[in-house]
Short mmCIF file of C-alpha atoms in Angstrom, two decimals:
data_model
loop_
_atom_site.label_atom_id
_atom_site.label_comp_id
_atom_site.label_asym_id
_atom_site.label_seq_id
_atom_site.Cartn_x
_atom_site.Cartn_y
_atom_site.Cartn_z
CA MET A 5 0.00 0.00 0.00
CA ASN A 6 1.28 3.42 -0.91
CA GLU A 7 2.50 5.30 2.16
CA SER A 8 1.02 8.53 0.91
CA ASN A 9 -2.42 6.99 0.98
CA MET A 10 -2.03 6.21 4.68
CA THR A 11 -1.55 9.90 5.58
CA PRO A 12 -4.80 11.24 7.07
CA ALA A 13 -6.37 14.07 5.11
CA ARG A 14 -5.95 17.49 6.72
CA THR A 15 -9.36 18.93 7.43
CA ARG A 16 -9.96 22.64 7.60
CA PRO A 17 -11.40 23.85 10.93
CA LYS A 18 -14.96 24.97 10.95
CA PRO A 19 -15.43 28.76 10.79
CA TRP A 20 -16.47 29.09 14.43
CA ASN A 21 -13.33 27.18 15.48
CA ASP A 22 -10.93 29.27 13.36
CA PRO A 23 -9.12 31.75 15.67
CA ARG A 24 -8.61 34.28 12.88
CA ILE A 25 -12.28 34.36 11.96
CA ARG A 26 -13.35 34.57 15.61
CA THR A 27 -10.93 37.47 16.16
CA ILE A 28 -12.38 39.40 13.23
CA VAL A 29 -15.95 38.70 14.32
CA PHE A 30 -15.38 39.71 17.95
CA GLN A 31 -13.57 42.89 16.98
CA THR A 32 -16.29 43.81 14.51
CA VAL A 33 -18.99 43.27 17.12
CA ALA A 34 -17.06 45.30 19.71
CA LEU A 35 -16.49 48.16 17.26
CA ALA A 36 -20.16 48.15 16.26
CA ALA A 37 -21.18 48.25 19.92
CA VAL A 38 -18.93 51.25 20.56
CA PHE A 39 -20.34 53.14 17.57
CA TRP A 40 -23.89 52.25 18.58
CA PHE A 41 -23.29 53.49 22.13
CA GLY A 42 -21.74 56.73 20.89
CA TRP A 43 -24.53 57.36 18.37
CA THR A 44 -27.21 56.64 20.98
CA LEU A 45 -25.56 59.00 23.45
CA PHE A 46 -25.29 61.67 20.77
CA GLN A 47 -28.95 61.34 19.75
CA ASN A 48 -30.16 61.41 23.36
CA THR A 49 -28.09 64.52 24.03
CA LEU A 50 -29.55 66.32 21.01
CA SER A 51 -33.09 65.29 21.97
CA ASN A 52 -32.68 66.51 25.56
CA MET A 53 -31.20 69.81 24.40
CA GLU A 54 -33.99 70.31 21.87
CA SER A 55 -36.67 69.60 24.49
CA ARG A 56 -35.14 72.30 26.70
CA GLY A 57 -34.87 74.83 23.90
CA ILE A 58 -31.08 74.80 23.79
CA SER A 59 -29.70 75.56 20.34
CA THR A 60 -26.95 73.43 18.85
CA GLY A 61 -24.30 73.96 16.22
CA PHE A 62 -21.13 75.97 15.83
CA GLY A 63 -22.69 79.22 14.65
CA PHE A 64 -21.82 80.84 17.99
CA LEU A 65 -18.19 80.99 16.87
CA ASP A 66 -19.13 83.89 14.56
CA GLN A 67 -20.81 85.92 17.31
CA THR A 68 -19.12 88.88 19.01
CA SER A 69 -17.42 87.87 22.24
CA GLY A 70 -17.75 91.16 24.12
CA PHE A 71 -14.98 90.51 26.65
CA GLY A 72 -11.31 91.33 26.81
CA ILE A 73 -8.30 89.06 27.35
CA ILE A 74 -5.25 90.23 29.30
CA MET A 75 -2.75 88.47 27.02
CA SER A 76 -2.93 87.63 23.34
CA LEU A 77 -0.27 86.58 20.86
CA ILE A 78 -2.49 87.73 17.98
CA PRO A 79 -4.50 90.94 17.62
CA TYR A 80 -7.67 90.74 19.72
CA ASP A 81 -10.27 93.03 21.28
CA SER A 82 -13.77 92.66 22.68
CA THR A 83 -15.40 93.33 19.29
CA MET A 84 -14.02 90.11 17.82
CA THR A 85 -15.74 86.74 17.68
CA TYR A 86 -15.77 83.69 19.92
CA GLY A 87 -13.83 81.92 17.20
CA ARG A 88 -11.06 84.43 17.77
CA THR A 89 -11.10 83.73 21.51
CA PHE A 90 -10.54 80.06 20.68
CA TRP A 91 -7.36 80.87 18.76
CA VAL A 92 -6.15 83.23 21.49
CA GLY A 93 -6.61 80.56 24.15
CA LEU A 94 -5.05 77.85 21.98
CA LEU A 95 -1.93 79.91 21.23
CA ASN A 96 -1.53 80.82 24.91
CA THR A 97 -1.78 77.13 25.80
CA LEU A 98 0.81 76.18 23.18
CA LEU A 99 3.11 78.99 24.38
CA VAL A 100 3.23 77.94 28.03
CA SER A 101 3.40 74.25 27.05
CA ALA A 102 6.35 74.79 24.71
CA MET A 103 8.17 76.96 27.26
CA GLY A 104 7.50 74.36 29.94
CA VAL A 105 8.75 71.45 27.84
CA VAL A 106 12.03 73.22 27.06
CA ALA A 107 12.68 74.41 30.62
CA ALA A 108 11.62 71.11 32.24
CA THR A 109 13.85 69.10 29.89
CA ILE A 110 16.92 71.24 30.61
CA ILE A 111 16.36 71.32 34.38
CA GLY A 112 15.44 67.64 34.48
CA PHE A 113 18.57 66.52 32.66
CA ILE A 114 20.83 68.69 34.84
CA VAL A 115 19.25 67.47 38.08
CA GLY A 116 19.18 63.87 36.87
CA VAL A 117 22.91 63.92 36.17
CA ALA A 118 23.53 65.76 39.45
CA ARG A 119 21.76 62.96 41.32
CA LEU A 120 24.61 60.67 40.24
CA SER A 121 27.39 63.15 40.99
CA SER A 122 30.36 61.99 43.06
CA ASN A 123 30.12 65.30 44.94
CA TRP A 124 28.10 64.55 48.09
CA LEU A 125 26.62 68.05 48.42
CA ILE A 126 25.47 68.28 44.78
CA ALA A 127 23.92 64.81 44.87
CA LYS A 128 22.05 65.53 48.12
CA LEU A 129 20.78 68.92 46.91
CA ALA A 130 19.45 67.25 43.77
CA LEU A 131 17.80 64.55 45.91
CA VAL A 132 16.13 67.16 48.14
CA TYR A 133 14.84 69.02 45.07
CA VAL A 134 13.34 65.89 43.51
CA GLU A 135 11.73 64.54 46.66
CA THR A 136 10.35 67.95 47.65
CA ILE A 137 8.98 69.26 44.37
CA ARG A 138 7.39 66.07 43.05
CA ASN A 139 5.56 65.40 46.34
CA ILE A 140 3.84 68.80 46.53
CA PRO A 141 0.64 69.11 44.44
CA LEU A 142 1.15 71.15 41.31
CA LEU A 143 -1.79 73.43 42.03
CA LEU A 144 -0.25 74.43 45.36
CA GLN A 145 3.02 75.21 43.64
CA ILE A 146 1.21 77.42 41.13
CA PHE A 147 -0.48 79.27 44.01
CA PHE A 148 2.87 79.62 45.80
CA TRP A 149 4.65 81.23 42.86
CA TYR A 150 1.72 83.48 42.00
CA PHE A 151 0.42 84.64 45.39
CA ALA A 152 3.42 84.18 47.69
CA VAL A 153 6.21 85.27 45.35
CA LEU A 154 5.16 87.31 42.31
CA GLN A 155 2.31 89.24 43.94
CA HIS A 156 4.70 90.49 46.64
CA LEU A 157 7.08 92.10 44.19
CA PRO A 158 7.21 95.93 44.28
CA SER A 159 4.76 98.06 42.33
CA PRO A 160 5.73 99.39 38.88
CA ARG A 161 6.94 102.72 40.33
CA GLN A 162 9.30 100.86 42.68
CA SER A 163 10.11 98.09 40.22
CA ILE A 164 13.45 96.31 40.21
CA ASP A 165 15.50 98.00 37.48
CA VAL A 166 18.29 96.15 35.70
CA ALA A 167 20.45 98.46 33.54
CA ASP A 168 17.38 100.53 32.55
CA MET A 169 16.36 97.62 30.30
CA LEU A 170 14.62 95.06 32.50
CA PHE A 171 11.88 96.08 34.93
CA LEU A 172 10.46 93.53 37.37
CA SER A 173 7.31 94.33 39.35
CA ASN A 174 4.07 92.73 40.44
CA ARG A 175 2.72 93.57 36.97
CA GLY A 176 5.29 91.34 35.30
CA LEU A 177 8.73 91.46 33.72
CA TYR A 178 9.11 94.16 31.06
CA PHE A 179 12.00 94.06 28.61
CA PRO A 180 12.98 95.60 25.24
CA THR A 181 11.53 94.14 22.09
CA ALA A 182 13.17 94.06 18.68
CA VAL A 183 11.70 95.99 15.75
CA THR A 184 13.06 94.83 12.41
CA GLU A 185 13.84 97.08 9.48
CA PRO A 186 14.34 96.40 5.75
CA GLY A 187 17.31 94.11 5.22
CA PHE A 188 16.75 91.97 8.29
CA GLY A 189 15.59 89.14 6.05
CA TRP A 190 19.20 88.61 5.00
CA VAL A 191 20.15 88.12 8.63
CA MET A 192 17.46 85.48 9.04
CA ALA A 193 18.61 83.79 5.84
CA ALA A 194 22.16 83.69 7.23
CA LEU A 195 20.86 82.16 10.47
CA ILE A 196 18.97 79.45 8.59
CA ALA A 197 22.01 78.77 6.42
CA GLY A 198 24.16 78.46 9.56
CA ILE A 199 21.73 75.97 11.10
CA VAL A 200 21.60 73.86 7.92
CA ALA A 201 25.39 73.90 7.63
CA THR A 202 25.70 72.88 11.28
CA VAL A 203 23.42 69.87 10.74
CA VAL A 204 25.39 68.81 7.66
CA ILE A 205 28.72 69.19 9.48
CA HIS A 206 27.45 67.28 12.50
CA ARG A 207 26.37 64.32 10.35
CA TRP A 208 29.64 64.38 8.43
CA ALA A 209 31.64 64.50 11.67
CA LYS A 210 29.68 61.55 13.07
CA LYS A 211 30.31 59.42 9.98
CA ARG A 212 33.99 60.43 10.02
CA GLN A 213 34.30 59.45 13.65
CA LEU A 214 32.73 56.04 13.00
CA LYS A 215 35.14 55.37 10.14
CA THR A 216 38.39 56.80 11.49
CA GLY A 217 37.79 57.33 15.22
CA GLN A 218 38.91 60.95 14.91
CA LEU A 219 36.90 63.66 16.64
CA PHE A 220 35.91 66.87 14.89
CA PRO A 221 34.87 69.98 16.89
CA ALA A 222 31.44 70.02 15.28
CA PHE A 223 29.83 71.78 18.24
CA ARG A 224 32.24 74.71 18.24
CA VAL A 225 32.18 75.01 14.46
CA GLY A 226 28.38 74.87 14.43
CA LEU A 227 28.14 77.46 17.18
CA GLY A 228 30.43 79.73 15.18
CA LEU A 229 28.30 79.33 12.06
CA ILE A 230 25.03 79.94 13.89
CA VAL A 231 26.35 83.00 15.74
CA ALA A 232 29.18 84.50 13.68
CA LEU A 233 27.55 84.26 10.25
CA PRO A 234 24.34 86.15 11.17
CA VAL A 235 26.39 88.75 13.10
CA LEU A 236 28.59 89.32 10.05
CA VAL A 237 25.58 89.73 7.76
CA PHE A 238 23.94 91.99 10.36
CA ALA A 239 26.98 94.26 10.31
CA LEU A 240 27.21 94.29 6.51
CA THR A 241 23.51 95.25 6.13
CA GLY A 242 23.90 98.23 8.45
CA GLY A 243 22.24 96.76 11.56
CA PRO A 244 18.59 96.58 10.40
CA LEU A 245 17.24 96.23 13.93
CA VAL A 246 16.14 98.70 16.60
CA TRP A 247 14.98 98.10 20.15
CA GLU A 248 11.74 99.42 21.62
CA MET A 249 12.38 100.13 25.29
CA PRO A 250 9.68 99.89 27.99
CA SER A 251 8.91 103.11 29.84
CA LEU A 252 6.84 103.91 32.91
CA THR A 253 3.65 105.72 31.94
CA GLY A 254 1.16 106.36 34.70
CA PHE A 255 0.73 103.27 36.85
CA ASN A 256 2.34 100.77 34.50
CA PHE A 257 4.92 100.31 31.76
CA THR A 258 4.24 100.79 28.08
CA GLY A 259 6.29 99.69 25.09
CA GLY A 260 8.59 96.72 24.82
CA ALA A 261 7.40 93.24 25.69
CA SER A 262 6.35 91.66 28.96
CA ILE A 263 5.87 88.37 30.76
CA LEU A 264 2.75 88.54 32.89
CA PRO A 265 2.82 87.19 36.46
CA GLU A 266 0.19 84.61 35.49
CA LEU A 267 2.37 83.25 32.70
CA ALA A 268 5.52 83.34 34.84
CA ALA A 269 3.91 81.53 37.79
CA LEU A 270 2.41 78.82 35.59
CA TRP A 271 5.63 78.39 33.61
CA ILE A 272 7.87 78.14 36.68
CA ALA A 273 5.56 75.70 38.47
CA LEU A 274 5.03 73.46 35.44
CA SER A 275 8.75 73.42 34.63
CA LEU A 276 9.99 72.66 38.13
CA TYR A 277 7.29 70.07 38.83
CA THR A 278 7.76 68.17 35.57
CA ALA A 279 11.55 68.46 35.81
CA SER A 280 11.52 66.57 39.12
CA PHE A 281 10.01 63.56 37.34
CA ILE A 282 12.26 63.93 34.30
CA ALA A 283 15.29 63.95 36.63
CA GLU A 284 14.38 60.51 37.95
CA ILE A 285 13.80 59.27 34.40
CA VAL A 286 17.25 60.53 33.38
CA ARG A 287 18.86 59.01 36.46
CA SER A 288 17.27 55.61 35.80
CA GLY A 289 18.25 55.77 32.14
CA ILE A 290 21.89 56.46 32.98
CA LEU A 291 21.93 53.67 35.57
CA ALA A 292 20.52 51.30 32.95
CA VAL A 293 23.73 51.67 30.92
CA SER A 294 26.25 49.00 31.81
CA HIS A 295 29.10 50.26 33.97
CA GLY A 296 31.43 48.44 31.63
CA GLN A 297 30.71 51.09 29.01
CA THR A 298 32.08 53.77 31.32
CA GLU A 299 35.09 51.68 32.19
CA ALA A 300 35.81 51.03 28.52
CA ALA A 301 35.58 54.75 27.74
CA SER A 302 37.96 55.53 30.60
CA ALA A 303 40.37 52.88 29.34
CA LEU A 304 40.37 54.62 25.96
CA GLY A 305 41.37 57.88 27.65
CA LEU A 306 38.04 59.74 27.29
CA ARG A 307 37.37 62.45 29.83
CA SER A 308 34.33 62.10 32.06
CA ASN A 309 32.36 64.80 30.24
CA LEU A 310 33.02 63.16 26.86
CA THR A 311 32.14 59.76 28.28
CA LEU A 312 28.81 61.10 29.50
CA ARG A 313 28.03 62.94 26.26
CA LEU A 314 29.28 60.41 23.71
CA VAL A 315 28.85 57.04 25.43
CA VAL A 316 26.39 57.10 28.31
CA ILE A 317 23.69 59.57 27.27
CA PRO A 318 23.19 58.17 23.71
CA GLN A 319 22.60 54.70 25.16
CA ALA A 320 20.48 56.00 28.02
CA MET A 321 18.17 57.85 25.62
CA ARG A 322 16.69 54.54 24.50
CA VAL A 323 15.44 54.07 28.05
CA ILE A 324 14.62 57.73 28.71
CA ILE A 325 12.46 58.61 25.71
CA PRO A 326 9.30 56.50 26.35
CA PRO A 327 8.64 57.78 29.90
CA LEU A 328 9.83 61.25 28.86
CA THR A 329 7.01 61.32 26.32
CA SER A 330 4.50 60.71 29.09
CA GLN A 331 5.90 63.64 31.07
CA TYR A 332 5.54 65.94 28.06
CA LEU A 333 1.91 64.86 27.69
CA ASN A 334 1.29 65.44 31.40
CA LEU A 335 2.80 68.92 31.19
CA VAL A 336 0.51 69.93 28.35
CA LYS A 337 -2.56 68.62 30.16
CA ASN A 338 -1.49 70.15 33.48
CA SER A 339 -1.33 73.55 31.80
CA SER A 340 -5.14 73.59 32.06
CA LEU A 341 -4.65 74.48 35.76
CA ALA A 342 -3.93 77.99 34.47
CA THR A 343 -7.57 78.86 35.07
CA ALA A 344 -6.84 78.85 38.83
CA ILE A 345 -4.73 82.03 38.58
CA GLY A 346 -6.40 83.66 35.60
CA TYR A 347 -3.91 82.88 32.86
CA PRO A 348 -5.95 83.04 29.61
CA ASP A 349 -5.33 79.56 28.24
CA LEU A 350 -7.78 77.47 26.21
CA VAL A 351 -9.66 76.15 29.26
CA SER A 352 -9.95 79.56 30.92
CA VAL A 353 -10.90 81.62 27.86
CA PHE A 354 -12.82 79.19 25.70
CA MET A 355 -14.21 76.50 27.99
CA GLY A 356 -14.68 79.05 30.76
CA THR A 357 -15.84 82.48 29.66
CA THR A 358 -17.05 81.49 26.19
CA LEU A 359 -19.06 78.55 27.50
CA ASN A 360 -20.65 80.64 30.26
CA GLN A 361 -21.72 83.34 27.82
CA THR A 362 -22.97 81.12 25.00
CA GLY A 363 -24.24 78.08 26.87
CA GLN A 364 -22.94 75.82 24.06
CA ALA A 365 -21.56 73.29 26.51
CA VAL A 366 -21.47 70.27 24.20
CA GLU A 367 -19.74 72.07 21.35
CA VAL A 368 -17.24 73.96 23.52
CA VAL A 369 -16.28 70.91 25.57
CA ALA A 370 -16.01 68.75 22.43
CA ILE A 371 -13.72 71.28 20.71
CA THR A 372 -11.53 71.61 23.81
CA MET A 373 -11.23 67.84 24.21
CA ALA A 374 -10.40 67.45 20.52
CA VAL A 375 -7.65 70.08 20.80
CA TYR A 376 -5.93 68.41 23.74
CA LEU A 377 -6.27 65.01 22.07
CA THR A 378 -4.71 66.37 18.87
CA ILE A 379 -1.81 67.99 20.72
CA SER A 380 -1.13 64.78 22.64
CA LEU A 381 -1.20 62.66 19.49
CA ILE A 382 1.19 65.03 17.70
CA ILE A 383 3.64 64.90 20.62
CA SER A 384 3.39 61.11 20.73
CA VAL A 385 4.04 60.78 16.99
CA LEU A 386 7.05 63.11 17.06
CA MET A 387 8.56 61.39 20.10
CA ASN A 388 7.98 57.95 18.54
CA ILE A 389 9.79 59.08 15.41
CA TYR A 390 12.71 60.27 17.53
CA ASN A 391 12.59 57.05 19.54
CA ARG A 392 12.94 54.98 16.39
CA ALA A 393 15.84 57.19 15.28
CA VAL A 394 17.87 56.43 18.42
CA ALA A 395 16.86 52.79 18.71
CA LEU A 396 19.42 50.06 18.23
CA GLN A 397 19.85 49.15 14.58
CA GLU A 398 20.81 45.58 13.73
CA ARG A 399 23.55 45.21 11.16
#
């Protein structure tokens, strides 16, 4: 008898026993249930609002707002629309979030490295900072900086004067602002060219180091290009830039630019609070790098600062980036606490004043939630791209 005839025929599993089919069916049913629940909730909300005579839609965005905002990055006055208030609040939120991310990252990395310092005093000071700041609620820290520190600064007439250029008072920090003149575009072009050249040189220097082991002072050369080239063009074009100085007029300063106490208090609190968590992330990332890497770098004659910058930190970033992303997301969401001290962010201006005046709760809340969701997704995508760039690549 042929041996092939003795092999039992392979039978295909029935559809309800096939794991792939069951997975597709269960996921389809779950997705349909979610959509059904959402649609039912939406319909019930519209029906309840209609029965109570509450109008729906986004037409309110074209109505005149009728209220002022103490800080705006774009032109705004009380005769503009609620749609304009949305953009004012959104830009203010993005401003304090971006400032907080930069400051928290710098402070967090410095404190995280200081936590591992061989100097006993520096290490203990960093430890006290981390354990103190991260265990005090953020809202209390915002109140501390706003009410206990900034509100007790002198009045504008007795403001702290630094070289007749900076004026610090309980109304904020006033400083000169630059006013560009024709020809300044060449300076900006030189700056962009310097940045592009720096990136190209840095990549070339990295490839050269991998091939030959020779170091190239890419940082110093890049700094020279970014600084010296625009300064040279600035001088050749006749200095197309003037400074508008702040001056005391009446009970406050006019001219120049300013940082309001509300923005300063929120920025300082967000930065210090988030930095305390980033410091621990940096410390854990550095400790995750094998000590043999440091010993090998020392055996090759690298100084401690070069070992940290070229050997330890690049490897630690693979551990640091994922939790660092979460801290950035938390900082953006925590910026909504600005409403507690009157900083005109998206929650305060749009979901606060605009909602109270229009009564369009569903629309206003939905827009605000969508904005924060979009910002969080953008941050996550950008950080994931960077994470893949520094991940280990198999050869």
